Amino acid sequence: MMDYIKVPMDIEKKSFEIIGEEMGEHNFSEKELLIIKRVIHTTADFELKNLTYIRDGAITSALELLRKGVTIYTDTNMAASGINKGVLSKLNCKVECFVSREDIAQIAKERGITRSMAAVEKAVEEGVEFFVFGNAPTALFKLKELTLEGKANPKFIIGAPVGFVGAAESKEEIEKLEIPMITVRGRKGGSNIAAAIVNALMYMITR
Amino acid sequence: MMDYIKVPMDIEKKSFEIIGEEMGEHNFSEKELLIIKRVIHTTADFELKNLTYIRDGAITSALELLRKGVTIYTDTNMAASGINKGVLSKLNCKVECFVSREDIAQIAKERGITRSMAAVEKAVEEGVEFFVFGNAPTALFKLKELTLEGKANPKFIIGAPVGFVGAAESKEEIEKLEIPMITVRGRKGGSNIAAAIVNALMYMITR
């Protein structure tokens, strides 16, 4: 029989220790470090230490929203499913992802836009303030447009679309808005990273 | 108004072109390349070109299982949710992930093991042949044990746990079994990558 650590919290603790040892010098605050480490933990990619941008005040804004019990919009089901549901419900928060709904698919098809764009419009209609993007550059562009038009009022954004067409640009564009945000710059990102950032923020309150 | 590509299939096609241009020389077969490119597409991480191990005959075995309509076990809900459900149902396949079930949590707690381990035991009991691991080294170790004990009979394995404690070792161990498999070696991996590999395989049949 093989010998291996079987207790999840021990595995996570040990992982975070290793990440701390290997990540080298940094200027992150204690809270920022919790985010950076969890992002590296979920990807084993130390490059994300340099790609993850945490705007001053962003963590405070996110925690305020989480403490009041907020609806979190995610652009994919995958990001939604990566968010710790036990902790989410303890905080009286919930996750909404409209992207696979039949009505959203229909709207997208009729208008020749992505389902992600139609979904973000729906989220804005419903007054969502906490936005999480791990996949869809088009949704992030759309949120910027709706914000500039005065239709959307995001209070906190996680911008982490991944990819080769529009992803990096979508994050550059959203950063032009003066809104509390955390982004993963360049091509990298992903639903797993977006969810990890949400979890890191929630754990700051619950652990 | 910003100008950006809004048609999902165009975005994907363009992305794959860019990946092909940038990935450099390789010896992958046409089908292997579809997997490698989709893995890079989902992470923007070209290092995965060198970390992804596709065993000879693994793709053929996976496609046979998918064609007959198989149950795909995933170690996380996140991997399950990353699998294209429309294509899955077109193939008469389904995804099962036991990890968040109440009975599995109870078993894990009583025995002091991870929920992932309890979940893989359940999958084995139910005769699952197609295993997908994107997160839990312990589940991969457990599947190896059950296979060596003659209790499990995996026909195809995707081994892509990510992390710093046990992940790399879990993939080294599973590779010792003479079973068709695709692994992501070293610390890297993840539910997103595991799901991308499943999707790449399914698309070989449906596209």
GROMACS .gro file of C-alpha atoms in nm:
model
  414
    1MET     CA    1   0.000   0.000   0.000
    2MET     CA    2   0.132   0.340  -0.095
    3ASP     CA    3   0.180   0.602   0.172
    4TYR     CA    4   0.040   0.944   0.097
    5ILE     CA    5  -0.122   1.235   0.276
    6LYS     CA    6  -0.497   1.177   0.276
    7VAL     CA    7  -0.632   1.468   0.481
    8PRO     CA    8  -0.737   1.752   0.249
    9MET     CA    9  -0.651   2.037   0.490
   10ASP     CA   10  -0.303   1.892   0.548
   11ILE     CA   11  -0.248   1.871   0.173
   12GLU     CA   12  -0.353   2.232   0.127
   13LYS     CA   13  -0.140   2.357   0.417
   14LYS     CA   14   0.168   2.176   0.290
   15SER     CA   15   0.104   2.303  -0.064
   16PHE     CA   16   0.085   2.662   0.052
   17GLU     CA   17   0.412   2.619   0.243
   18ILE     CA   18   0.586   2.490  -0.069
   19ILE     CA   19   0.447   2.774  -0.277
   20GLY     CA   20   0.567   3.027  -0.019
   21GLU     CA   21   0.916   2.878  -0.022
   22GLU     CA   22   0.942   2.871  -0.400
   23MET     CA   23   0.776   3.193  -0.503
   24GLY     CA   24   1.070   3.409  -0.405
   25GLU     CA   25   1.064   3.776  -0.313
   26HIS     CA   26   0.752   3.985  -0.340
   27ASN     CA   27   0.580   4.295  -0.210
   28PHE     CA   28   0.235   4.149  -0.160
   29SER     CA   29   0.036   4.231   0.152
   30GLU     CA   30  -0.079   3.939   0.366
   31LYS     CA   31  -0.422   3.934   0.201
   32GLU     CA   32  -0.287   3.974  -0.151
   33LEU     CA   33  -0.057   3.682  -0.081
   34LEU     CA   34  -0.355   3.461   0.004
   35ILE     CA   35  -0.491   3.529  -0.344
   36ILE     CA   36  -0.161   3.483  -0.526
   37LYS     CA   37  -0.085   3.159  -0.345
   38ARG     CA   38  -0.428   3.015  -0.415
   39VAL     CA   39  -0.397   3.102  -0.783
   40ILE     CA   40  -0.061   2.924  -0.798
   41HIS     CA   41  -0.206   2.635  -0.598
   42THR     CA   42  -0.478   2.580  -0.857
   43THR     CA   43  -0.244   2.592  -1.158
   44ALA     CA   44   0.109   2.507  -1.036
   45ASP     CA   45   0.210   2.802  -1.252
   46PHE     CA   46   0.440   3.049  -1.078
   47GLU     CA   47   0.420   3.289  -1.373
   48LEU     CA   48   0.083   3.393  -1.234
   49LYS     CA   49   0.264   3.565  -0.948
   50ASN     CA   50   0.364   3.831  -1.201
   51LEU     CA   51   0.046   3.828  -1.410
   52THR     CA   52  -0.207   3.871  -1.132
   53TYR     CA   53  -0.296   4.235  -1.081
   54ILE     CA   54  -0.474   4.333  -0.760
   55ARG     CA   55  -0.589   4.692  -0.767
   56ASP     CA   56  -0.548   4.893  -0.447
   57GLY     CA   57  -0.866   4.866  -0.245
   58ALA     CA   58  -1.002   4.579  -0.453
   59ILE     CA   59  -0.985   4.322  -0.175
   60THR     CA   60  -1.161   4.555   0.069
   61SER     CA   61  -1.439   4.618  -0.183
   62ALA     CA   62  -1.480   4.248  -0.258
   63LEU     CA   63  -1.496   4.159   0.111
   64GLU     CA   64  -1.760   4.427   0.173
   65LEU     CA   65  -1.976   4.280  -0.102
   66LEU     CA   66  -1.926   3.925   0.021
   67ARG     CA   67  -2.008   4.026   0.378
   68LYS     CA   68  -2.339   4.181   0.277
   69GLY     CA   69  -2.441   3.863   0.088
   70VAL     CA   70  -2.401   3.926  -0.280
   71THR     CA   71  -2.493   3.761  -0.609
   72ILE     CA   72  -2.179   3.657  -0.795
   73TYR     CA   73  -2.207   3.644  -1.173
   74THR     CA   74  -1.973   3.399  -1.348
   75ASP     CA   75  -1.927   3.375  -1.721
   76THR     CA   76  -1.907   2.995  -1.722
   77ASN     CA   77  -2.060   2.704  -1.535
   78MET     CA   78  -1.707   2.585  -1.478
   79ALA     CA   79  -1.613   2.895  -1.280
   80ALA     CA   80  -1.940   2.866  -1.089
   81SER     CA   81  -1.871   2.504  -1.001
   82GLY     CA   82  -1.520   2.585  -0.880
   83ILE     CA   83  -1.655   2.820  -0.614
   84ASN     CA   84  -1.683   2.659  -0.270
   85LYS     CA   85  -2.059   2.621  -0.220
   86GLY     CA   86  -2.048   2.550   0.152
   87VAL     CA   87  -1.862   2.873   0.220
   88LEU     CA   88  -2.075   3.063  -0.030
   89SER     CA   89  -2.393   2.967   0.151
   90LYS     CA   90  -2.237   3.041   0.490
   91LEU     CA   91  -2.187   3.396   0.360
   92ASN     CA   92  -2.544   3.415   0.227
   93CYS     CA   93  -2.402   3.472  -0.118
   94LYS     CA   94  -2.503   3.296  -0.438
   95VAL     CA   95  -2.366   3.232  -0.784
   96GLU     CA   96  -2.553   3.297  -1.108
   97CYS     CA   97  -2.437   3.188  -1.451
   98PHE     CA   98  -2.685   3.250  -1.728
   99VAL     CA   99  -2.476   3.119  -2.013
  100SER     CA  100  -2.636   2.778  -2.059
  101ARG     CA  101  -2.995   2.894  -2.022
  102GLU     CA  102  -3.222   2.833  -2.318
  103ASP     CA  103  -3.345   3.194  -2.338
  104ILE     CA  104  -2.987   3.326  -2.343
  105ALA     CA  105  -2.889   3.084  -2.622
  106GLN     CA  106  -3.190   3.205  -2.820
  107ILE     CA  107  -3.104   3.574  -2.776
  108ALA     CA  108  -2.741   3.510  -2.875
  109LYS     CA  109  -2.843   3.319  -3.186
  110GLU     CA  110  -3.093   3.583  -3.300
  111ARG     CA  111  -2.844   3.865  -3.257
  112GLY     CA  112  -2.530   3.686  -3.377
  113ILE     CA  113  -2.346   3.752  -3.053
  114THR     CA  114  -2.185   3.511  -2.807
  115ARG     CA  115  -2.395   3.353  -2.536
  116SER     CA  116  -2.148   3.507  -2.292
  117MET     CA  117  -2.242   3.854  -2.413
  118ALA     CA  118  -2.612   3.784  -2.386
  119ALA     CA  119  -2.554   3.643  -2.038
  120VAL     CA  120  -2.371   3.949  -1.913
  121GLU     CA  121  -2.652   4.170  -2.040
  122LYS     CA  122  -2.893   3.959  -1.838
  123ALA     CA  123  -2.674   3.992  -1.527
  124VAL     CA  124  -2.666   4.370  -1.569
  125GLU     CA  125  -3.045   4.380  -1.605
  126GLU     CA  126  -3.071   4.194  -1.276
  127GLY     CA  127  -2.847   4.444  -1.099
  128VAL     CA  128  -2.545   4.221  -1.039
  129GLU     CA  129  -2.249   4.404  -0.880
  130PHE     CA  130  -1.986   4.127  -0.846
  131PHE     CA  131  -1.860   3.995  -1.181
  132VAL     CA  132  -1.630   3.699  -1.243
  133PHE     CA  133  -1.486   3.627  -1.589
  134GLY     CA  134  -1.267   3.325  -1.645
  135ASN     CA  135  -1.335   3.250  -2.005
  136ALA     CA  136  -1.510   3.497  -2.227
  137PRO     CA  137  -1.332   3.810  -2.352
  138THR     CA  138  -1.651   3.913  -2.531
  139ALA     CA  139  -1.837   3.924  -2.200
  140LEU     CA  140  -1.573   4.147  -2.049
  141PHE     CA  141  -1.583   4.383  -2.351
  142LYS     CA  142  -1.961   4.387  -2.320
  143LEU     CA  143  -1.949   4.475  -1.950
  144LYS     CA  144  -1.715   4.762  -2.027
  145GLU     CA  145  -1.953   4.892  -2.294
  146LEU     CA  146  -2.255   4.868  -2.066
  147THR     CA  147  -2.065   5.045  -1.788
  148LEU     CA  148  -1.956   5.331  -2.015
  149GLU     CA  149  -2.315   5.362  -2.134
  150GLY     CA  150  -2.423   5.395  -1.771
  151LYS     CA  151  -2.630   5.078  -1.785
  152ALA     CA  152  -2.408   4.859  -1.568
  153ASN     CA  153  -2.276   4.941  -1.222
  154PRO     CA  154  -2.011   4.682  -1.133
  155LYS     CA  155  -1.865   4.719  -0.783
  156PHE     CA  156  -1.601   4.447  -0.819
  157ILE     CA  157  -1.466   4.255  -1.117
  158ILE     CA  158  -1.244   3.953  -1.153
  159GLY     CA  159  -1.114   3.963  -1.510
  160ALA     CA  160  -0.936   3.642  -1.602
  161PRO     CA  161  -1.037   3.530  -1.952
  162VAL     CA  162  -0.782   3.294  -2.105
  163GLY     CA  163  -0.687   3.266  -2.467
  164PHE     CA  164  -0.539   3.388  -2.788
  165VAL     CA  165  -0.811   3.603  -2.943
  166GLY     CA  166  -0.917   3.903  -2.741
  167ALA     CA  167  -0.834   3.773  -2.395
  168ALA     CA  168  -0.535   3.998  -2.323
  169GLU     CA  169  -0.708   4.295  -2.487
  170SER     CA  170  -1.027   4.240  -2.287
  171LYS     CA  171  -0.831   4.271  -1.966
  172GLU     CA  172  -0.645   4.581  -2.083
  173GLU     CA  173  -0.978   4.740  -2.170
  174ILE     CA  174  -1.152   4.657  -1.843
  175GLU     CA  175  -0.857   4.794  -1.646
  176LYS     CA  176  -0.931   5.137  -1.795
  177LEU     CA  177  -1.242   5.151  -1.578
  178GLU     CA  178  -1.188   5.290  -1.230
  179ILE     CA  179  -1.351   4.999  -1.057
  180PRO     CA  180  -1.208   4.769  -0.789
  181MET     CA  181  -1.077   4.467  -0.974
  182ILE     CA  182  -0.840   4.175  -0.986
  183THR     CA  183  -0.717   4.069  -1.328
  184VAL     CA  184  -0.483   3.809  -1.472
  185ARG     CA  185  -0.293   3.990  -1.744
  186GLY     CA  186  -0.187   3.859  -2.081
  187ARG     CA  187  -0.318   3.541  -2.240
  188LYS     CA  188  -0.335   3.338  -1.924
  189GLY     CA  189  -0.637   3.303  -1.701
  190GLY     CA  190  -0.920   3.055  -1.683
  191SER     CA  191  -1.230   2.950  -1.495
  192ASN     CA  192  -1.020   2.761  -1.243
  193ILE     CA  193  -0.818   3.074  -1.165
  194ALA     CA  194  -1.129   3.293  -1.147
  195ALA     CA  195  -1.290   3.052  -0.902
  196ALA     CA  196  -0.971   3.030  -0.697
  197ILE     CA  197  -0.971   3.408  -0.654
  198VAL     CA  198  -1.332   3.404  -0.534
  199ASN     CA  199  -1.252   3.126  -0.289
  200ALA     CA  200  -0.943   3.307  -0.158
  201LEU     CA  201  -1.159   3.614  -0.091
  202MET     CA  202  -1.433   3.415   0.082
  203TYR     CA  203  -1.182   3.230   0.300
  204MET     CA  204  -1.049   3.565   0.425
  205ILE     CA  205  -1.385   3.604   0.599
  206THR     CA  206  -1.459   3.248   0.704
  207ARG     CA  207  -1.124   3.100   0.805
  208MET     CA  208  -1.807   5.078  -2.980
  209MET     CA  209  -1.517   4.837  -2.975
  210ASP     CA  210  -1.464   4.599  -3.260
  211TYR     CA  211  -1.401   4.236  -3.170
  212ILE     CA  212  -1.474   3.888  -3.301
  213LYS     CA  213  -1.808   3.779  -3.161
  214VAL     CA  214  -1.869   3.441  -3.325
  215PRO     CA  215  -1.746   3.160  -3.097
  216MET     CA  216  -1.641   2.920  -3.375
  217ASP     CA  217  -1.439   3.195  -3.546
  218ILE     CA  218  -1.265   3.272  -3.218
  219GLU     CA  219  -1.177   2.906  -3.168
  220LYS     CA  220  -1.054   2.860  -3.524
  221LYS     CA  221  -0.833   3.168  -3.505
  222SER     CA  222  -0.700   3.058  -3.165
  223PHE     CA  223  -0.602   2.718  -3.297
  224GLU     CA  224  -0.422   2.881  -3.589
  225ILE     CA  225  -0.220   3.099  -3.353
  226ILE     CA  226  -0.136   2.803  -3.132
  227GLY     CA  227  -0.022   2.605  -3.437
  228GLU     CA  228   0.201   2.889  -3.549
  229GLU     CA  229   0.359   2.941  -3.210
  230MET     CA  230   0.400   2.590  -3.080
  231GLY     CA  231   0.700   2.514  -3.299
  232GLU     CA  232   0.820   2.175  -3.415
  233HIS     CA  233   0.663   1.855  -3.292
  234ASN     CA  234   0.608   1.490  -3.376
  235PHE     CA  235   0.242   1.469  -3.284
  236SER     CA  236  -0.001   1.282  -3.504
  237GLU     CA  237  -0.300   1.475  -3.636
  238LYS     CA  238  -0.525   1.345  -3.357
  239GLU     CA  239  -0.266   1.399  -3.085
  240LEU     CA  240  -0.229   1.754  -3.208
  241LEU     CA  241  -0.602   1.815  -3.158
  242ILE     CA  242  -0.556   1.727  -2.792
  243ILE     CA  243  -0.237   1.927  -2.742
  244LYS     CA  244  -0.381   2.234  -2.909
  245ARG     CA  245  -0.701   2.221  -2.705
  246VAL     CA  246  -0.502   2.188  -2.384
  247ILE     CA  247  -0.298   2.495  -2.476
  248HIS     CA  248  -0.616   2.673  -2.585
  249THR     CA  249  -0.768   2.627  -2.240
  250THR     CA  250  -0.459   2.744  -2.047
  251ALA     CA  251  -0.250   2.963  -2.283
  252ASP     CA  252   0.041   2.761  -2.147
  253PHE     CA  253   0.273   2.622  -2.413
  254GLU     CA  254   0.469   2.426  -2.154
  255LEU     CA  255   0.185   2.174  -2.168
  256LYS     CA  256   0.304   2.073  -2.513
  257ASN     CA  257   0.594   1.900  -2.340
  258LEU     CA  258   0.409   1.783  -2.029
  259THR     CA  259   0.117   1.610  -2.197
  260TYR     CA  260   0.181   1.240  -2.242
  261ILE     CA  261  -0.042   1.049  -2.483
  262ARG     CA  262   0.022   0.676  -2.467
  263ASP     CA  263   0.025   0.485  -2.796
  264GLY     CA  264  -0.323   0.357  -2.865
  265ALA     CA  265  -0.482   0.572  -2.594
  266ILE     CA  266  -0.681   0.786  -2.836
  267THR     CA  267  -0.816   0.479  -3.018
  268SER     CA  268  -0.925   0.325  -2.687
  269ALA     CA  269  -1.090   0.645  -2.572
  270LEU     CA  270  -1.278   0.686  -2.900
  271GLU     CA  271  -1.404   0.326  -2.884
  272LEU     CA  272  -1.543   0.388  -2.536
  273LEU     CA  273  -1.701   0.719  -2.637
  274ARG     CA  274  -1.856   0.560  -2.946
  275LYS     CA  275  -2.024   0.287  -2.745
  276GLY     CA  276  -2.175   0.545  -2.505
  277VAL     CA  277  -1.980   0.538  -2.183
  278THR     CA  278  -2.007   0.676  -1.830
  279ILE     CA  279  -1.725   0.921  -1.766
  280TYR     CA  280  -1.615   0.952  -1.406
  281THR     CA  281  -1.464   1.288  -1.307
  282ASP     CA  282  -1.299   1.362  -0.976
  283THR     CA  283  -1.447   1.712  -0.949
  284ASN     CA  284  -1.766   1.891  -1.040
  285MET     CA  285  -1.549   2.146  -1.213
  286ALA     CA  286  -1.410   1.890  -1.458
  287ALA     CA  287  -1.763   1.759  -1.512
  288SER     CA  288  -1.894   2.105  -1.587
  289GLY     CA  289  -1.615   2.173  -1.838
  290ILE     CA  290  -1.723   1.882  -2.053
  291ASN     CA  291  -1.943   1.985  -2.347
  292LYS     CA  292  -2.286   1.853  -2.251
  293GLY     CA  293  -2.447   1.886  -2.593
  294VAL     CA  294  -2.177   1.673  -2.754
  295LEU     CA  295  -2.179   1.432  -2.461
  296SER     CA  296  -2.547   1.363  -2.502
  297LYS     CA  297  -2.511   1.336  -2.881
  298LEU     CA  298  -2.268   1.050  -2.810
  299ASN     CA  299  -2.506   0.892  -2.556
  300CYS     CA  300  -2.238   0.931  -2.294
  301LYS     CA  301  -2.279   1.073  -1.944
  302VAL     CA  302  -2.066   1.220  -1.669
  303GLU     CA  303  -2.073   1.108  -1.307
  304CYS     CA  304  -1.899   1.287  -1.022
  305PHE     CA  305  -1.975   1.147  -0.679
  306VAL     CA  306  -1.754   1.379  -0.481
  307SER     CA  307  -2.015   1.622  -0.350
  308ARG     CA  308  -2.274   1.358  -0.261
  309GLU     CA  309  -2.378   1.340   0.102
  310ASP     CA  310  -2.315   0.965   0.133
  311ILE     CA  311  -1.963   1.001  -0.005
  312ALA     CA  312  -1.884   1.284   0.237
  313GLN     CA  313  -2.007   1.064   0.522
  314ILE     CA  314  -1.793   0.766   0.418
  315ALA     CA  315  -1.486   0.988   0.379
  316LYS     CA  316  -1.536   1.142   0.722
  317GLU     CA  317  -1.586   0.809   0.896
  318ARG     CA  318  -1.275   0.659   0.740
  319GLY     CA  319  -1.050   0.965   0.751
  320ILE     CA  320  -0.990   0.957   0.376
  321THR     CA  321  -1.051   1.223   0.112
  322ARG     CA  322  -1.392   1.250  -0.048
  323SER     CA  323  -1.212   1.198  -0.379
  324MET     CA  324  -1.094   0.857  -0.263
  325ALA     CA  325  -1.440   0.756  -0.145
  326ALA     CA  326  -1.582   0.878  -0.476
  327VAL     CA  327  -1.343   0.672  -0.687
  328GLU     CA  328  -1.433   0.363  -0.485
  329LYS     CA  329  -1.797   0.431  -0.565
  330ALA     CA  330  -1.717   0.467  -0.935
  331VAL     CA  331  -1.531   0.137  -0.932
  332GLU     CA  332  -1.825  -0.034  -0.761
  333GLU     CA  333  -2.048   0.094  -1.038
  334GLY     CA  334  -1.820  -0.049  -1.308
  335VAL     CA  335  -1.691   0.277  -1.454
  336GLU     CA  336  -1.426   0.227  -1.726
  337PHE     CA  337  -1.344   0.587  -1.830
  338PHE     CA  338  -1.174   0.789  -1.555
  339VAL     CA  339  -1.090   1.159  -1.556
  340PHE     CA  340  -0.876   1.316  -1.283
  341GLY     CA  341  -0.805   1.687  -1.287
  342ASN     CA  342  -0.761   1.757  -0.921
  343ALA     CA  343  -0.715   1.478  -0.671
  344PRO     CA  344  -0.386   1.287  -0.649
  345THR     CA  345  -0.538   1.071  -0.377
  346ALA     CA  346  -0.810   0.951  -0.615
  347LEU     CA  347  -0.551   0.851  -0.873
  348PHE     CA  348  -0.347   0.662  -0.610
  349LYS     CA  349  -0.666   0.492  -0.499
  350LEU     CA  350  -0.756   0.386  -0.853
  351LYS     CA  351  -0.411   0.236  -0.893
  352GLU     CA  352  -0.452   0.039  -0.570
  353LEU     CA  353  -0.795  -0.087  -0.667
  354THR     CA  354  -0.665  -0.188  -1.011
  355LEU     CA  355  -0.367  -0.379  -0.867
  356GLU     CA  356  -0.606  -0.552  -0.625
  357GLY     CA  357  -0.813  -0.661  -0.924
  358LYS     CA  358  -1.116  -0.465  -0.807
  359ALA     CA  359  -1.108  -0.192  -1.074
  360ASN     CA  360  -1.091  -0.236  -1.445
  361PRO     CA  361  -1.017   0.103  -1.604
  362LYS     CA  362  -1.010   0.103  -1.984
  363PHE     CA  363  -0.899   0.464  -2.024
  364ILE     CA  364  -0.760   0.720  -1.782
  365ILE     CA  365  -0.695   1.091  -1.803
  366GLY     CA  366  -0.452   1.169  -1.522
  367ALA     CA  367  -0.411   1.542  -1.476
  368PRO     CA  368  -0.414   1.629  -1.104
  369VAL     CA  369  -0.250   1.964  -1.036
  370GLY     CA  370  -0.051   2.060  -0.733
  371PHE     CA  371   0.241   2.044  -0.500
  372VAL     CA  372   0.170   1.747  -0.277
  373GLY     CA  373   0.137   1.415  -0.449
  374ALA     CA  374   0.022   1.537  -0.790
  375ALA     CA  375   0.339   1.459  -0.987
  376GLU     CA  376   0.385   1.131  -0.798
  377SER     CA  377   0.024   1.024  -0.859
  378LYS     CA  378   0.082   1.054  -1.233
  379GLU     CA  379   0.413   0.867  -1.219
  380GLU     CA  380   0.239   0.587  -1.031
  381ILE     CA  381  -0.060   0.558  -1.261
  382GLU     CA  382   0.169   0.546  -1.564
  383LYS     CA  383   0.311   0.220  -1.430
  384LEU     CA  384  -0.017   0.053  -1.516
  385GLU     CA  385  -0.041  -0.079  -1.871
  386ILE     CA  386  -0.366   0.097  -1.945
  387PRO     CA  387  -0.447   0.343  -2.225
  388MET     CA  388  -0.402   0.687  -2.075
  389ILE     CA  389  -0.327   1.052  -2.125
  390THR     CA  390  -0.146   1.231  -1.845
  391VAL     CA  391  -0.013   1.576  -1.776
  392ARG     CA  392   0.320   1.521  -1.609
  393GLY     CA  393   0.477   1.714  -1.325
  394ARG     CA  394   0.290   1.955  -1.103
  395LYS     CA  395   0.071   2.104  -1.371
  396GLY     CA  396  -0.274   1.984  -1.465
  397GLY     CA  397  -0.623   2.083  -1.354
  398SER     CA  398  -0.992   2.026  -1.405
  399ASN     CA  399  -0.993   2.264  -1.699
  400ILE     CA  400  -0.720   2.064  -1.873
  401ALA     CA  401  -0.887   1.732  -1.795
  402ALA     CA  402  -1.215   1.856  -1.940
  403ALA     CA  403  -1.037   1.996  -2.247
  404ILE     CA  404  -0.889   1.654  -2.320
  405VAL     CA  405  -1.233   1.490  -2.296
  406ASN     CA  406  -1.377   1.754  -2.529
  407ALA     CA  407  -1.093   1.712  -2.780
  408LEU     CA  408  -1.163   1.338  -2.790
  409MET     CA  409  -1.538   1.384  -2.832
  410TYR     CA  410  -1.492   1.639  -3.110
  411MET     CA  411  -1.283   1.384  -3.304
  412ILE     CA  412  -1.606   1.190  -3.343
  413THR     CA  413  -1.860   1.466  -3.382
  414ARG     CA  414  -1.686   1.735  -3.586
   0.00000   0.00000   0.00000
